[in-house]
mmCIF file with all atom_site columns, C-alpha atoms in Angstrom:
data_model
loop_
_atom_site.group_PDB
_atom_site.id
_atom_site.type_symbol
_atom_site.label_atom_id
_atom_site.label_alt_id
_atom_site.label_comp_id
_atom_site.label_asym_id
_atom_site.label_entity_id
_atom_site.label_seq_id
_atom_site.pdbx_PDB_ins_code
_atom_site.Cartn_x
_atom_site.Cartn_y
_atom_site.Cartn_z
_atom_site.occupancy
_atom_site.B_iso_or_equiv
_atom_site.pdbx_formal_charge
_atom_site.auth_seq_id
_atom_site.auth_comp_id
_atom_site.auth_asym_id
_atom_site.auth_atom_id
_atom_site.pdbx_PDB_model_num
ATOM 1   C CA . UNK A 1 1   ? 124.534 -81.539  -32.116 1.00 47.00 ? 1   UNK A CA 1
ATOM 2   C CA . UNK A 1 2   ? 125.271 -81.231  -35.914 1.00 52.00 ? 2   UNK A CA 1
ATOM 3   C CA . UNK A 1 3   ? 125.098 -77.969  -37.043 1.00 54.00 ? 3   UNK A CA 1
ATOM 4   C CA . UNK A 1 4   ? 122.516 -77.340  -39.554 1.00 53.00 ? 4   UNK A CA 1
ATOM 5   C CA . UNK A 1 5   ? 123.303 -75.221  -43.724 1.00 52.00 ? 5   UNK A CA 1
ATOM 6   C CA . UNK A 1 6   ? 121.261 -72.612  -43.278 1.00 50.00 ? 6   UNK A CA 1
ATOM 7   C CA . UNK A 1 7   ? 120.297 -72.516  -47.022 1.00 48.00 ? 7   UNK A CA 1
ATOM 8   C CA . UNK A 1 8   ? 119.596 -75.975  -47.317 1.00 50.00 ? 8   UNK A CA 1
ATOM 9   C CA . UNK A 1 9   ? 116.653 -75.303  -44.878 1.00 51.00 ? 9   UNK A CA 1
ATOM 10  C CA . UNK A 1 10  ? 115.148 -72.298  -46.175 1.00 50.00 ? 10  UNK A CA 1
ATOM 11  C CA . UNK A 1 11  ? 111.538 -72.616  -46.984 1.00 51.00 ? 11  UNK A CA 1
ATOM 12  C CA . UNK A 1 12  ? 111.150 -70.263  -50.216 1.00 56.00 ? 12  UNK A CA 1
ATOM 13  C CA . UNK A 1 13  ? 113.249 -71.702  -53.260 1.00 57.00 ? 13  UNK A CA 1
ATOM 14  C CA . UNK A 1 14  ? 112.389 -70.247  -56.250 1.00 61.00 ? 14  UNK A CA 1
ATOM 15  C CA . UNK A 1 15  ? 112.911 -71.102  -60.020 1.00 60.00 ? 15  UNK A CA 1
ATOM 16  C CA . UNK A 1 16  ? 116.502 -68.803  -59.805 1.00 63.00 ? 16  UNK A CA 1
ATOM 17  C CA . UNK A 1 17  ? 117.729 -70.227  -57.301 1.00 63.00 ? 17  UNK A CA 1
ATOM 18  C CA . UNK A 1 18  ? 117.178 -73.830  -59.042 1.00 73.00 ? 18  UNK A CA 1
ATOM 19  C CA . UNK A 1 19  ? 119.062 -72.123  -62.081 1.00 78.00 ? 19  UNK A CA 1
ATOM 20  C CA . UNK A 1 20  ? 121.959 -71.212  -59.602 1.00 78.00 ? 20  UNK A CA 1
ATOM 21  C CA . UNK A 1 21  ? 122.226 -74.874  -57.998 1.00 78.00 ? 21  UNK A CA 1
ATOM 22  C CA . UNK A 1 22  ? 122.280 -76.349  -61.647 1.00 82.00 ? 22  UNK A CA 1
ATOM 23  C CA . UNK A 1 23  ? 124.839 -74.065  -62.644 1.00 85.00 ? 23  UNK A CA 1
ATOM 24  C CA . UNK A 1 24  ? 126.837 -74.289  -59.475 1.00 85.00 ? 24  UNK A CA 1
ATOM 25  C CA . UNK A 1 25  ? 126.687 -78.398  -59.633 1.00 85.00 ? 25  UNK A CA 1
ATOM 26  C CA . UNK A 1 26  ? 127.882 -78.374  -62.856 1.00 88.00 ? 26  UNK A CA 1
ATOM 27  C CA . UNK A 1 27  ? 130.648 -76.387  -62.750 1.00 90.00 ? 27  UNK A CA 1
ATOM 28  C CA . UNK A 1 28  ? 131.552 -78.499  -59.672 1.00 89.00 ? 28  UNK A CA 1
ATOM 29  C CA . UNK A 1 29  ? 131.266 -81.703  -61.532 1.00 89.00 ? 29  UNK A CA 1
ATOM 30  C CA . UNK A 1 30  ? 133.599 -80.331  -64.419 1.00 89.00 ? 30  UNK A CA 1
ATOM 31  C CA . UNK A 1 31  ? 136.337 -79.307  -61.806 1.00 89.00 ? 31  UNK A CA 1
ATOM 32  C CA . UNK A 1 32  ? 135.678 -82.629  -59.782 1.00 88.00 ? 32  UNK A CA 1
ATOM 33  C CA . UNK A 1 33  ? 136.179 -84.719  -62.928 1.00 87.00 ? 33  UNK A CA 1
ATOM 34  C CA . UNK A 1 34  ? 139.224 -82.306  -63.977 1.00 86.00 ? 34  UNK A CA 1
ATOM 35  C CA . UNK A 1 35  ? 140.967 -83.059  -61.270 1.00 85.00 ? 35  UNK A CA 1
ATOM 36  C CA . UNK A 1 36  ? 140.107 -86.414  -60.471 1.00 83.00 ? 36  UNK A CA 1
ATOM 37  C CA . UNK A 1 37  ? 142.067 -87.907  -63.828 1.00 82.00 ? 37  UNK A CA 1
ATOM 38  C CA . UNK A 1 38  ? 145.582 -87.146  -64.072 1.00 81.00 ? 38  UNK A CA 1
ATOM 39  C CA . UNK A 1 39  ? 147.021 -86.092  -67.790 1.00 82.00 ? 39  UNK A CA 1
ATOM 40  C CA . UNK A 1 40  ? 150.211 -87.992  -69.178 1.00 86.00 ? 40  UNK A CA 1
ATOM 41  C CA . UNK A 1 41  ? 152.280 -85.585  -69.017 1.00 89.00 ? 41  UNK A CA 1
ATOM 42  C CA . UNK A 1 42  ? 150.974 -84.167  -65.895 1.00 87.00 ? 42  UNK A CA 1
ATOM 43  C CA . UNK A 1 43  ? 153.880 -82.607  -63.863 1.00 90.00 ? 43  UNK A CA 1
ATOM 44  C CA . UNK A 1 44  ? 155.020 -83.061  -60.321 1.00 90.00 ? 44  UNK A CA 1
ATOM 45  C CA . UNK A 1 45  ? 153.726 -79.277  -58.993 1.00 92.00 ? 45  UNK A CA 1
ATOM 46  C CA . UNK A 1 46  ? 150.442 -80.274  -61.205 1.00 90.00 ? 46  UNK A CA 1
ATOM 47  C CA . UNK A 1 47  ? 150.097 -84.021  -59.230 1.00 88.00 ? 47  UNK A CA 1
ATOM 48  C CA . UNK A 1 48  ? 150.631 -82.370  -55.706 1.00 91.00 ? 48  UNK A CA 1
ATOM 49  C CA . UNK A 1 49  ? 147.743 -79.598  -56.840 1.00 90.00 ? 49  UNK A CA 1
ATOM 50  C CA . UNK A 1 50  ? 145.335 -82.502  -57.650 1.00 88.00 ? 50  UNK A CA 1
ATOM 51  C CA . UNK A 1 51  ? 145.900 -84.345  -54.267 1.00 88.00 ? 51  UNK A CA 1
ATOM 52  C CA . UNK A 1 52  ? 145.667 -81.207  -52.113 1.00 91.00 ? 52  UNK A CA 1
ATOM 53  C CA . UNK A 1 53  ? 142.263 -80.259  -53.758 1.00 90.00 ? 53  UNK A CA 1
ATOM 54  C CA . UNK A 1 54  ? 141.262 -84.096  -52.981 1.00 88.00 ? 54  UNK A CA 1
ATOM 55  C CA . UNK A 1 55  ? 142.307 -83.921  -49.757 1.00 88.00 ? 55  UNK A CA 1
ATOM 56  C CA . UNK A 1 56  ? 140.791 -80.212  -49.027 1.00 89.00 ? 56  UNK A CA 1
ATOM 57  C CA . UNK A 1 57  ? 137.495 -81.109  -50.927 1.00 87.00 ? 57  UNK A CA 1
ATOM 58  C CA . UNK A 1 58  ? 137.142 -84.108  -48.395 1.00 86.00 ? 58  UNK A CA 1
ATOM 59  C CA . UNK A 1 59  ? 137.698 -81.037  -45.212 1.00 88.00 ? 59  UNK A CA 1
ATOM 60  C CA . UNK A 1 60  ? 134.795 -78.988  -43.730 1.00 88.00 ? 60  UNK A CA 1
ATOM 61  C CA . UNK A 1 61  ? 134.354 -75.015  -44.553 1.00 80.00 ? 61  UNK A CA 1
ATOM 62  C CA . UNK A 1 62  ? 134.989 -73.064  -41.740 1.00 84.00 ? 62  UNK A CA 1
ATOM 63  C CA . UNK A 1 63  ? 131.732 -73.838  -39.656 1.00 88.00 ? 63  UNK A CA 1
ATOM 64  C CA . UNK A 1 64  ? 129.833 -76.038  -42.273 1.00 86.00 ? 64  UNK A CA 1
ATOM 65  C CA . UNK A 1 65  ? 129.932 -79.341  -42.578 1.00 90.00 ? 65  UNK A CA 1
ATOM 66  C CA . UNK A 1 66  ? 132.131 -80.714  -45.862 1.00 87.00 ? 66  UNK A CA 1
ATOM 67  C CA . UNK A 1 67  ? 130.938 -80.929  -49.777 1.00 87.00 ? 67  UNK A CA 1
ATOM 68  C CA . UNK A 1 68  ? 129.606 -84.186  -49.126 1.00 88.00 ? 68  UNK A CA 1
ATOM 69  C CA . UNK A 1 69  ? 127.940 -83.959  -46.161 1.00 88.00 ? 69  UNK A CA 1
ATOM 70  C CA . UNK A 1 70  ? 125.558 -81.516  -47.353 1.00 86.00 ? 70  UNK A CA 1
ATOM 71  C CA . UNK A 1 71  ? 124.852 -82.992  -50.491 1.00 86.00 ? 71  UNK A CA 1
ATOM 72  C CA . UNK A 1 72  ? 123.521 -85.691  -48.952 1.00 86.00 ? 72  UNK A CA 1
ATOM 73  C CA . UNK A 1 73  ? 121.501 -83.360  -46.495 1.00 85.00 ? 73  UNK A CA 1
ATOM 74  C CA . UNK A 1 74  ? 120.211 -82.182  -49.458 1.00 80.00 ? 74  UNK A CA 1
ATOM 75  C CA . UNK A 1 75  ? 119.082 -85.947  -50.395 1.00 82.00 ? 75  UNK A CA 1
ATOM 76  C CA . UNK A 1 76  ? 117.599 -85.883  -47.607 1.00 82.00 ? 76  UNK A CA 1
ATOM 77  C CA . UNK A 1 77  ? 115.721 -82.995  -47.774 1.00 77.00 ? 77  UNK A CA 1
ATOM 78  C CA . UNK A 1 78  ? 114.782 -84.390  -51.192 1.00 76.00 ? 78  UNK A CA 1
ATOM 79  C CA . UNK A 1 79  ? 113.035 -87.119  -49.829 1.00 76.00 ? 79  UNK A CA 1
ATOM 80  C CA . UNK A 1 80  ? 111.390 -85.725  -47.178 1.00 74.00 ? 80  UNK A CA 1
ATOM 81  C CA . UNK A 1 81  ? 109.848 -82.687  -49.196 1.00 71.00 ? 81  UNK A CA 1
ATOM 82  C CA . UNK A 1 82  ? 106.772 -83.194  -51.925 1.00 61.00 ? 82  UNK A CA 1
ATOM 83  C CA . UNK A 1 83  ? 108.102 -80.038  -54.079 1.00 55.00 ? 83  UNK A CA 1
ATOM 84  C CA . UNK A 1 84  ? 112.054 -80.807  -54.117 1.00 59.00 ? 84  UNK A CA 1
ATOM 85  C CA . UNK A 1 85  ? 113.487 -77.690  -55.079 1.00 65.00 ? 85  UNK A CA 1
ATOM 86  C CA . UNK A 1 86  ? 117.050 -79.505  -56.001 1.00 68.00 ? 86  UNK A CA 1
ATOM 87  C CA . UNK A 1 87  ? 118.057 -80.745  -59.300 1.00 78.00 ? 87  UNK A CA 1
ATOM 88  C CA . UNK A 1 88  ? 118.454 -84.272  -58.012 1.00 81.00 ? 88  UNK A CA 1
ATOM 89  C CA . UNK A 1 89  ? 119.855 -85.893  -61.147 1.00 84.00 ? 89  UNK A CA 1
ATOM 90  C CA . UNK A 1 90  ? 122.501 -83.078  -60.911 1.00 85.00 ? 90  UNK A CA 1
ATOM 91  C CA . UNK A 1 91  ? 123.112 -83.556  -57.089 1.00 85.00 ? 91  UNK A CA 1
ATOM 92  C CA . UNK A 1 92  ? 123.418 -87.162  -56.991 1.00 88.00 ? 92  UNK A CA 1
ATOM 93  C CA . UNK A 1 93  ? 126.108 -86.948  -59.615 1.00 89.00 ? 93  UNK A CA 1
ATOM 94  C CA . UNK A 1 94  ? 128.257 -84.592  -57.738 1.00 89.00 ? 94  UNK A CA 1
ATOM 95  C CA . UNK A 1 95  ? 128.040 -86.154  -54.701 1.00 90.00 ? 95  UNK A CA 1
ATOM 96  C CA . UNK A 1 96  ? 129.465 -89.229  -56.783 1.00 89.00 ? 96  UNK A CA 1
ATOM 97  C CA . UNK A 1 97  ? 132.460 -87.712  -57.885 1.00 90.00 ? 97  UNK A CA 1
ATOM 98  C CA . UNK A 1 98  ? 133.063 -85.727  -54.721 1.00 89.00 ? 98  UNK A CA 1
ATOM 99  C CA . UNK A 1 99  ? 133.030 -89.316  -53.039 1.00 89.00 ? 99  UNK A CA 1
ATOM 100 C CA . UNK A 1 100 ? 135.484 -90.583  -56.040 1.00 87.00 ? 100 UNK A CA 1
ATOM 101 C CA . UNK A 1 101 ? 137.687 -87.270  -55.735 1.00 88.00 ? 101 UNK A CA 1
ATOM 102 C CA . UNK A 1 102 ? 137.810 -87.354  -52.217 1.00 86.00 ? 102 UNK A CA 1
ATOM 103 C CA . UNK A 1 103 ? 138.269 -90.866  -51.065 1.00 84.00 ? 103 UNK A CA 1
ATOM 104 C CA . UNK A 1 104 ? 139.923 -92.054  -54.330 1.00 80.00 ? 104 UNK A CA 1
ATOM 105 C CA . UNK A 1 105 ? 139.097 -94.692  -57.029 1.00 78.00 ? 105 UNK A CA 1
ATOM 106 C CA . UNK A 1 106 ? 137.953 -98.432  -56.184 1.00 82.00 ? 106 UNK A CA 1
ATOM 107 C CA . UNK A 1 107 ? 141.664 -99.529  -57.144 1.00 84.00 ? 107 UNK A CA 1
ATOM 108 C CA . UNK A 1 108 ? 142.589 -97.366  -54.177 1.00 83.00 ? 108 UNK A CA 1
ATOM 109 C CA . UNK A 1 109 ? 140.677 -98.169  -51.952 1.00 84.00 ? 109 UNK A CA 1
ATOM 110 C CA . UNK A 1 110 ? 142.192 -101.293 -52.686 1.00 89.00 ? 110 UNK A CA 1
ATOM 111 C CA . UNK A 1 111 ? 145.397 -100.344 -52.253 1.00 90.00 ? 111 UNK A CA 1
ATOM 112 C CA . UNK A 1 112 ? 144.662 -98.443  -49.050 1.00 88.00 ? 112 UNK A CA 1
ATOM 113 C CA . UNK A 1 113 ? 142.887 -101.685 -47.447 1.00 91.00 ? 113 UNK A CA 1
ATOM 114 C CA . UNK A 1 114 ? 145.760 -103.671 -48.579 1.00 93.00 ? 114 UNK A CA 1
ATOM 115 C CA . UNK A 1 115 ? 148.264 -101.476 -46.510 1.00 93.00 ? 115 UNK A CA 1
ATOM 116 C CA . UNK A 1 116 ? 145.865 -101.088 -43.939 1.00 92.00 ? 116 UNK A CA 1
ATOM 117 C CA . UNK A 1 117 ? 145.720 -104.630 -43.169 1.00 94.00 ? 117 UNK A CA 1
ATOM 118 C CA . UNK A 1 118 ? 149.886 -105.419 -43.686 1.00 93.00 ? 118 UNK A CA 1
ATOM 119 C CA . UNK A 1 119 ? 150.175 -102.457 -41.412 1.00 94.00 ? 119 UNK A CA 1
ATOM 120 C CA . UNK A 1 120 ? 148.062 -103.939 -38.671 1.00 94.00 ? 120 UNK A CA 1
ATOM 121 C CA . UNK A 1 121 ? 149.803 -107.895 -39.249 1.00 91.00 ? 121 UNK A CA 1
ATOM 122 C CA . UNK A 1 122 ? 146.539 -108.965 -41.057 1.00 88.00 ? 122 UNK A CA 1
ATOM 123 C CA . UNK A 1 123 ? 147.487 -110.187 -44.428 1.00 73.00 ? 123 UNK A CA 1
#
């Protein structure tokens, strides 16, 4: 059985807490989209810090589930609730670019079905 976020589940949000997750998001989304774009004159220590925060963004906390996973949960919870007490807006666009950080750019995705397939004999 998938283990549940505790605090995504809580009954009693209030109005601070919705201040928190706003300001939490967006700080998120500013590091996301920092590290997502690589500078020109970005050197080879910076490069190897921007794919090992891709890479450990994409990797589950200790027992919790990772980034993306629970935003979605919180989607979910979204949905199924008739007072959400998420910023949505804000939470959809994180989940975006923790999907773009994580698993890369369309053009890599690209790339990585390309090699997938030449690997495999499937041109």
């Amino acid at each position: 059985a998938q283990q549940q976020v505790s605090w995504l589940y809580c009954p009693a949000v209030t109005l601070a807490d919705n201040v928190n997750t706003r300001l939490c998001s967006s700080l998120l989304c500013t590091i996301e989209e920092y590290m997502r774009i690589a500078g020109p004159n970005e050197s080879p220590n910076e490069t190897e810090l921007r794919e090992l925060f891709a890479l450990e963004l994409g990797q589950p906390v200790g027992n919790n589930p990772c980034l993306a996973v629970i935003l979605f949960d919180c989607l979910v919870q979204f949905c199924s609730t008739s007072m959400p007490p998420f910023p949505i807006k804000k939470l959809i666009l994180l989940l975006w670019k923790t999907l773009l950080v994580s698993l890369g750019g369309v053009q890599e995705q690209v790339y990585r079905k390309m090699a997938a397939r030449k690997a495999e004999g499937l041109t």
